[in-house]
Coordinates of C-alpha atoms in Angstrom, one line a residue:
M1 CA 0.0 0.0 0.0
H2 CA 2.8 2.5 0.8
P3 CA 4.8 1.9 -2.4
S4 CA 1.8 2.6 -4.6
A5 CA 1.0 5.9 -2.8
A6 CA 4.6 7.1 -3.1
D7 CA 4.6 6.2 -6.8
S8 CA 1.4 8.2 -7.3
E9 CA 2.8 11.2 -5.5
A10 CA 6.1 11.0 -7.6
T11 CA 4.0 10.7 -10.8
S12 CA 1.9 13.7 -9.8
L13 CA 5.0 15.8 -9.0
S14 CA 6.8 14.8 -12.1
A15 CA 3.8 15.7 -14.2
S16 CA 3.3 19.1 -12.6
S17 CA 7.0 20.1 -12.4
P18 CA 7.7 20.8 -16.1
T19 CA 4.9 23.4 -16.1
R20 CA 6.9 25.7 -13.8
S21 CA 8.8 28.4 -15.4
P22 CA 12.4 29.0 -14.3
R23 CA 13.1 32.1 -12.3
R24 CA 16.1 34.5 -12.5
P25 CA 17.7 34.8 -9.1
A26 CA 19.7 38.0 -10.0
Y27 CA 16.5 40.1 -10.7
F28 CA 13.8 38.3 -8.5
V29 CA 12.6 40.1 -5.4
Q30 CA 10.1 38.5 -3.0
S31 CA 8.5 39.6 0.3
P32 CA 9.6 37.8 3.5
S33 CA 6.1 36.3 4.0
R34 CA 6.1 34.5 0.7
D35 CA 9.7 33.5 1.1
S36 CA 8.8 31.8 4.3
H37 CA 5.8 30.1 2.7
D38 CA 7.7 29.0 -0.3
G39 CA 10.4 27.8 2.0
E40 CA 8.0 25.5 3.9
K41 CA 6.5 24.3 0.7
T42 CA 9.8 23.6 -0.8
A43 CA 10.9 21.7 2.2
T44 CA 7.7 19.6 2.1
S45 CA 8.2 18.8 -1.6
F46 CA 11.8 18.0 -1.0
H47 CA 11.0 15.4 1.6
S48 CA 8.3 13.9 -0.5
T49 CA 10.2 14.0 -3.8
P50 CA 13.7 12.5 -4.0
V51 CA 14.6 13.8 -7.5
L52 CA 13.8 17.3 -9.0
S53 CA 13.7 18.3 -12.6
P54 CA 16.9 20.0 -13.9
M55 CA 14.8 22.8 -15.5
G56 CA 13.2 23.8 -12.2
S57 CA 14.6 25.9 -9.5
P58 CA 13.6 25.8 -5.9
P59 CA 11.9 28.9 -4.6
H60 CA 14.3 28.9 -1.6
S61 CA 17.3 29.4 -3.9
H62 CA 15.6 32.4 -5.6
S63 CA 14.9 34.1 -2.3
S64 CA 18.4 33.6 -1.1
S65 CA 20.0 35.0 -4.2
S66 CA 17.6 38.0 -4.1
R67 CA 18.5 38.7 -0.5
F68 CA 22.2 38.4 -1.4
S69 CA 21.9 40.6 -4.4
K70 CA 19.9 43.2 -2.4
I71 CA 22.5 43.2 0.4
N72 CA 25.4 43.2 -2.0
G73 CA 23.9 46.0 -4.1
G74 CA 23.2 48.1 -1.1
S75 CA 26.7 47.7 0.2
K76 CA 28.1 48.6 -3.2
R77 CA 26.0 51.7 -3.3
K78 CA 27.1 52.7 0.2
L79 CA 30.7 52.1 -0.7
A80 CA 30.4 54.0 -3.9
H81 CA 28.7 56.9 -2.2
A82 CA 31.3 56.9 0.5
G83 CA 34.1 56.7 -2.1
D84 CA 32.5 59.7 -4.0
R85 CA 32.3 61.7 -0.8
K86 CA 35.9 60.8 0.0
F87 CA 37.1 61.7 -3.5
A88 CA 35.2 65.0 -3.4
R89 CA 36.7 65.8 0.0
I90 CA 40.2 64.9 -1.3
E91 CA 39.7 67.0 -4.4
E92 CA 38.4 69.9 -2.4
E93 CA 41.4 69.7 -0.1
G94 CA 43.7 69.6 -3.1
L95 CA 42.1 72.6 -4.6
L96 CA 42.4 74.4 -1.3
H97 CA 46.0 73.5 -1.0
D98 CA 46.6 74.6 -4.6
G99 CA 44.9 77.9 -3.9
D100 CA 47.1 78.4 -0.8
R101 CA 50.2 77.7 -2.9
E102 CA 49.0 80.1 -5.6
D103 CA 48.4 82.8 -2.9
K104 CA 51.7 82.2 -1.3
G105 CA 53.9 82.1 -4.6
L106 CA 54.1 84.6 -7.4
P107 CA 53.0 83.7 -11.0
R108 CA 55.6 83.0 -13.6
R109 CA 55.0 86.2 -15.6
C110 CA 56.0 88.2 -12.5
Y111 CA 59.3 86.4 -12.4
V112 CA 59.8 87.0 -16.1
L113 CA 59.0 90.7 -15.7
A114 CA 61.3 91.0 -12.7
F115 CA 64.1 89.4 -14.7
I116 CA 63.6 91.8 -17.6
V117 CA 63.5 94.8 -15.4
G118 CA 66.6 93.7 -13.4
F119 CA 68.5 92.9 -16.5
S120 CA 67.6 96.3 -18.0
L121 CA 68.7 98.1 -14.9
L122 CA 72.0 96.2 -14.7
F123 CA 72.7 96.8 -18.4
A124 CA 71.9 100.5 -18.0
F125 CA 74.2 100.7 -15.0
F126 CA 77.0 99.0 -16.9
S127 CA 76.5 101.4 -19.8
L128 CA 76.7 104.4 -17.5
I129 CA 80.0 103.1 -16.1
L130 CA 81.4 102.7 -19.6
Y131 CA 80.2 106.2 -20.6
A132 CA 81.6 107.7 -17.4
A133 CA 85.0 106.0 -18.0
A134 CA 85.2 107.0 -21.7
K135 CA 84.0 110.6 -21.5
P136 CA 87.2 112.0 -19.8
Q137 CA 89.5 110.4 -22.3
K138 CA 89.3 113.2 -24.8
P139 CA 91.4 113.4 -27.9
K140 CA 94.3 115.9 -28.2
I141 CA 94.8 118.1 -31.3
L142 CA 97.8 120.2 -32.0
V143 CA 98.0 122.4 -35.0
K144 CA 101.6 122.5 -36.1
S145 CA 102.0 124.7 -39.2
I146 CA 100.6 126.1 -42.4
T147 CA 102.5 126.6 -45.7
F148 CA 101.4 128.9 -48.5
E149 CA 102.5 127.5 -51.8
Q150 CA 100.6 130.1 -53.8
L151 CA 99.0 133.5 -53.1
K152 CA 98.3 135.7 -56.0
V153 CA 96.1 138.8 -56.3
Q154 CA 95.0 140.0 -59.7
A155 CA 92.2 142.2 -61.2
G156 CA 89.0 140.5 -62.3
Q157 CA 85.2 140.5 -62.1
D158 CA 82.8 138.7 -59.8
A159 CA 79.7 136.8 -60.9
G160 CA 77.8 140.1 -61.2
G161 CA 80.3 141.7 -63.5
I162 CA 81.7 144.1 -60.9
G163 CA 85.4 144.7 -61.3
T164 CA 87.5 143.9 -58.2
D165 CA 90.7 142.2 -57.0
M166 CA 90.6 138.4 -57.1
I167 CA 92.8 136.2 -55.0
T168 CA 93.9 132.7 -55.7
M169 CA 95.7 130.7 -53.1
N170 CA 96.9 127.2 -52.2
A171 CA 98.1 126.2 -48.7
T172 CA 98.8 123.0 -46.7
L173 CA 97.8 122.7 -43.1
R174 CA 99.5 120.2 -40.7
M175 CA 98.2 119.0 -37.4
M176 CA 98.7 116.2 -35.0
Y177 CA 95.8 114.1 -33.8
R178 CA 96.1 111.8 -30.7
N179 CA 93.5 109.4 -29.3
T180 CA 94.0 109.1 -25.6
G181 CA 91.3 106.4 -25.2
T182 CA 92.5 103.2 -23.5
F183 CA 89.8 100.9 -24.6
F184 CA 88.1 102.4 -27.7
G185 CA 88.9 103.9 -31.1
V186 CA 87.3 107.0 -32.6
H187 CA 86.0 108.0 -36.0
V188 CA 87.2 111.5 -36.9
T189 CA 85.7 114.1 -39.3
S190 CA 85.6 117.9 -39.4
S191 CA 83.6 120.8 -40.5
P192 CA 85.0 122.9 -43.4
I193 CA 88.3 124.5 -42.5
D194 CA 87.9 128.1 -43.5
L195 CA 90.8 130.5 -44.0
S196 CA 89.4 134.0 -43.9
F197 CA 90.9 137.5 -44.5
S198 CA 89.0 140.6 -43.5
Q199 CA 85.9 138.4 -42.9
I200 CA 86.1 137.0 -46.4
T201 CA 86.8 133.3 -46.8
I202 CA 89.7 133.1 -49.3
G203 CA 90.3 129.3 -49.0
S204 CA 88.9 126.2 -47.5
G205 CA 89.5 122.5 -47.0
T206 CA 88.3 119.5 -44.9
I207 CA 89.7 116.5 -43.1
K208 CA 89.1 113.2 -44.8
K209 CA 87.3 110.8 -42.5
F210 CA 89.6 108.4 -40.8
Y211 CA 89.6 105.9 -37.8
Q212 CA 92.1 106.3 -35.0
S213 CA 92.7 103.3 -32.8
R214 CA 93.2 103.5 -29.1
K215 CA 96.3 105.1 -27.6
S216 CA 97.7 106.2 -31.0
Q217 CA 98.3 109.3 -33.0
R218 CA 98.9 110.5 -36.5
T219 CA 99.8 113.6 -38.5
V220 CA 96.8 115.0 -40.5
I221 CA 97.5 117.0 -43.7
V222 CA 94.8 119.1 -45.2
N223 CA 95.0 120.9 -48.5
M224 CA 93.3 124.3 -48.6
I225 CA 92.4 125.9 -52.0
G226 CA 90.9 129.2 -53.0
D227 CA 90.2 130.1 -56.6
K228 CA 89.5 133.7 -57.8
T229 CA 87.8 134.8 -54.7
P230 CA 86.6 138.5 -55.0
L231 CA 88.1 140.8 -52.3
Y232 CA 86.0 144.0 -53.0
G233 CA 88.7 146.6 -52.3
S234 CA 90.3 144.9 -49.3
G235 CA 93.1 143.2 -51.2
S236 CA 95.6 146.0 -51.3
T237 CA 97.5 144.7 -48.4
L238 CA 97.8 141.3 -50.0
V239 CA 99.5 142.7 -53.1
P240 CA 103.3 142.1 -52.8
P241 CA 105.4 145.3 -52.7
P242 CA 107.4 146.2 -55.8
P243 CA 111.0 145.4 -55.8
P244 CA 113.3 148.2 -54.7
A245 CA 114.7 150.6 -57.4
P246 CA 118.3 150.0 -58.5
L247 CA 120.9 152.4 -57.1
P248 CA 122.3 155.0 -59.7
P249 CA 125.9 154.3 -60.8
K250 CA 128.6 156.3 -59.2
S251 CA 130.4 158.9 -61.3
K252 CA 134.1 159.4 -60.9
K253 CA 134.2 162.9 -62.5
K254 CA 131.6 164.6 -60.5
K255 CA 132.2 165.0 -56.8
G256 CA 129.4 165.8 -54.5
P257 CA 127.6 164.6 -51.5
I258 CA 127.0 160.9 -51.2
V259 CA 123.3 160.1 -51.4
I260 CA 122.2 157.1 -49.5
V261 CA 119.0 155.5 -50.8
E262 CA 117.1 153.6 -48.1
P263 CA 115.3 150.4 -49.0
P264 CA 111.5 150.5 -48.8
A265 CA 109.9 149.4 -45.5
P266 CA 108.7 145.8 -45.6
P267 CA 104.9 145.5 -45.7
A268 CA 103.0 144.8 -42.5
P269 CA 102.0 141.2 -41.9
V270 CA 98.6 140.3 -43.3
P271 CA 96.3 138.9 -40.5
M272 CA 94.3 135.8 -41.3
R273 CA 92.1 133.6 -39.3
L274 CA 91.7 129.8 -39.4
N275 CA 88.5 128.4 -38.0
F276 CA 87.1 124.8 -37.9
T277 CA 85.7 122.0 -35.7
V278 CA 87.0 118.5 -35.4
R279 CA 84.4 115.8 -34.6
S280 CA 85.3 112.5 -32.9
H281 CA 82.8 109.7 -32.3
A282 CA 83.6 106.7 -30.2
Y283 CA 81.3 103.6 -30.4
V284 CA 82.2 101.9 -27.1
L285 CA 79.1 99.7 -26.9
G286 CA 77.5 100.3 -30.3
K287 CA 75.2 103.3 -30.4
L288 CA 74.1 102.7 -26.8
V289 CA 77.4 104.0 -25.4
H290 CA 78.4 106.6 -28.0
P291 CA 80.5 109.5 -26.5
K292 CA 81.2 112.4 -28.8
F293 CA 84.2 114.7 -28.6
Y294 CA 84.0 118.1 -30.4
K295 CA 87.0 120.4 -30.6
R296 CA 86.7 123.9 -31.9
I297 CA 90.0 125.3 -33.2
V298 CA 90.8 128.9 -33.9
C299 CA 94.2 130.0 -35.2
L300 CA 95.5 133.5 -35.9
I301 CA 98.0 133.7 -38.8
N302 CA 100.3 136.6 -39.7
F303 CA 101.1 136.1 -43.3
E304 CA 104.2 137.7 -44.8
H305 CA 105.2 137.5 -48.5
K306 CA 108.7 136.6 -47.6
K307 CA 107.4 133.5 -45.9
L308 CA 105.9 132.1 -49.1
N309 CA 106.7 128.4 -49.5
K310 CA 107.9 128.3 -45.9
H311 CA 106.4 126.7 -42.8
I312 CA 104.6 129.2 -40.6
A313 CA 104.5 127.8 -37.1
L314 CA 101.0 127.8 -35.4
T315 CA 101.7 125.9 -32.2
N316 CA 101.4 129.0 -30.0
N317 CA 98.8 130.8 -32.1
C318 CA 95.9 128.4 -31.8
T319 CA 93.3 127.8 -29.2
V320 CA 91.5 124.5 -28.8
T321 CA 88.2 124.4 -26.8
S322 CA 85.8 121.6 -26.2
V323 CA 82.3 122.1 -27.5

């Protein structure tokens, strides 16, 4: 009697078990009351049925997995939320620390600006030192002599057709130029060198540009030329005096007082004036340190016809002033 009843119950369970649909434990959520009821039912069925269908799934396993997934999901959410809060707190602290560092330190552009300003001040100070050291080292100029090779006065007409005396002259001026600079050379030029008589320029010349190295000197030669310059009535003193008249021959027959003929007085020296400016430029540090030395030279010349083609010393007749 007992085996037949067990067989009937097994047959009924095997017939009804394939009709159940499988449940997904990862996404199945049940209430505690049903879980407990299903648990009791599953336990009863387990005791009554020794073998279950492989397609079926006991309700108790679904409820256990749902609980585990709920607990696991909740803990993950709590951990994620806690991690987010911790990360936000760390990030906020990092930003605060970065802000503190930015407040304490200066930005990079300030350092660059400070470097530029400091370098400019240092360079300007160095340039001032060079300029102060170079400025007192002025060149020295000494006018030695002038030689008149030709000085001729003759009648002529000016550009307007007015008759007057015309002068033609040629002279050579010699001077000594010395650069006293110990660490720089100079470039030398000059203004026109004018030779004037009675406020009339009768000849002129100029110094050819040259370079003088440090602590050296040279002799500068300048040719001065004047061609048919009108004098307008002031050239009488420039006309050479006539030669003295020859003495009459002595007569032996006639006796009388001896006549002594005195030679004519020599003409007075003709005053002339020499005026020019010598310009010296030193490029110590390019055009940034560029000292200039200007020397104004004025010479007084006393010309005499007997000194034609002879050196006329001007060492003591010239004044040199810094401009």
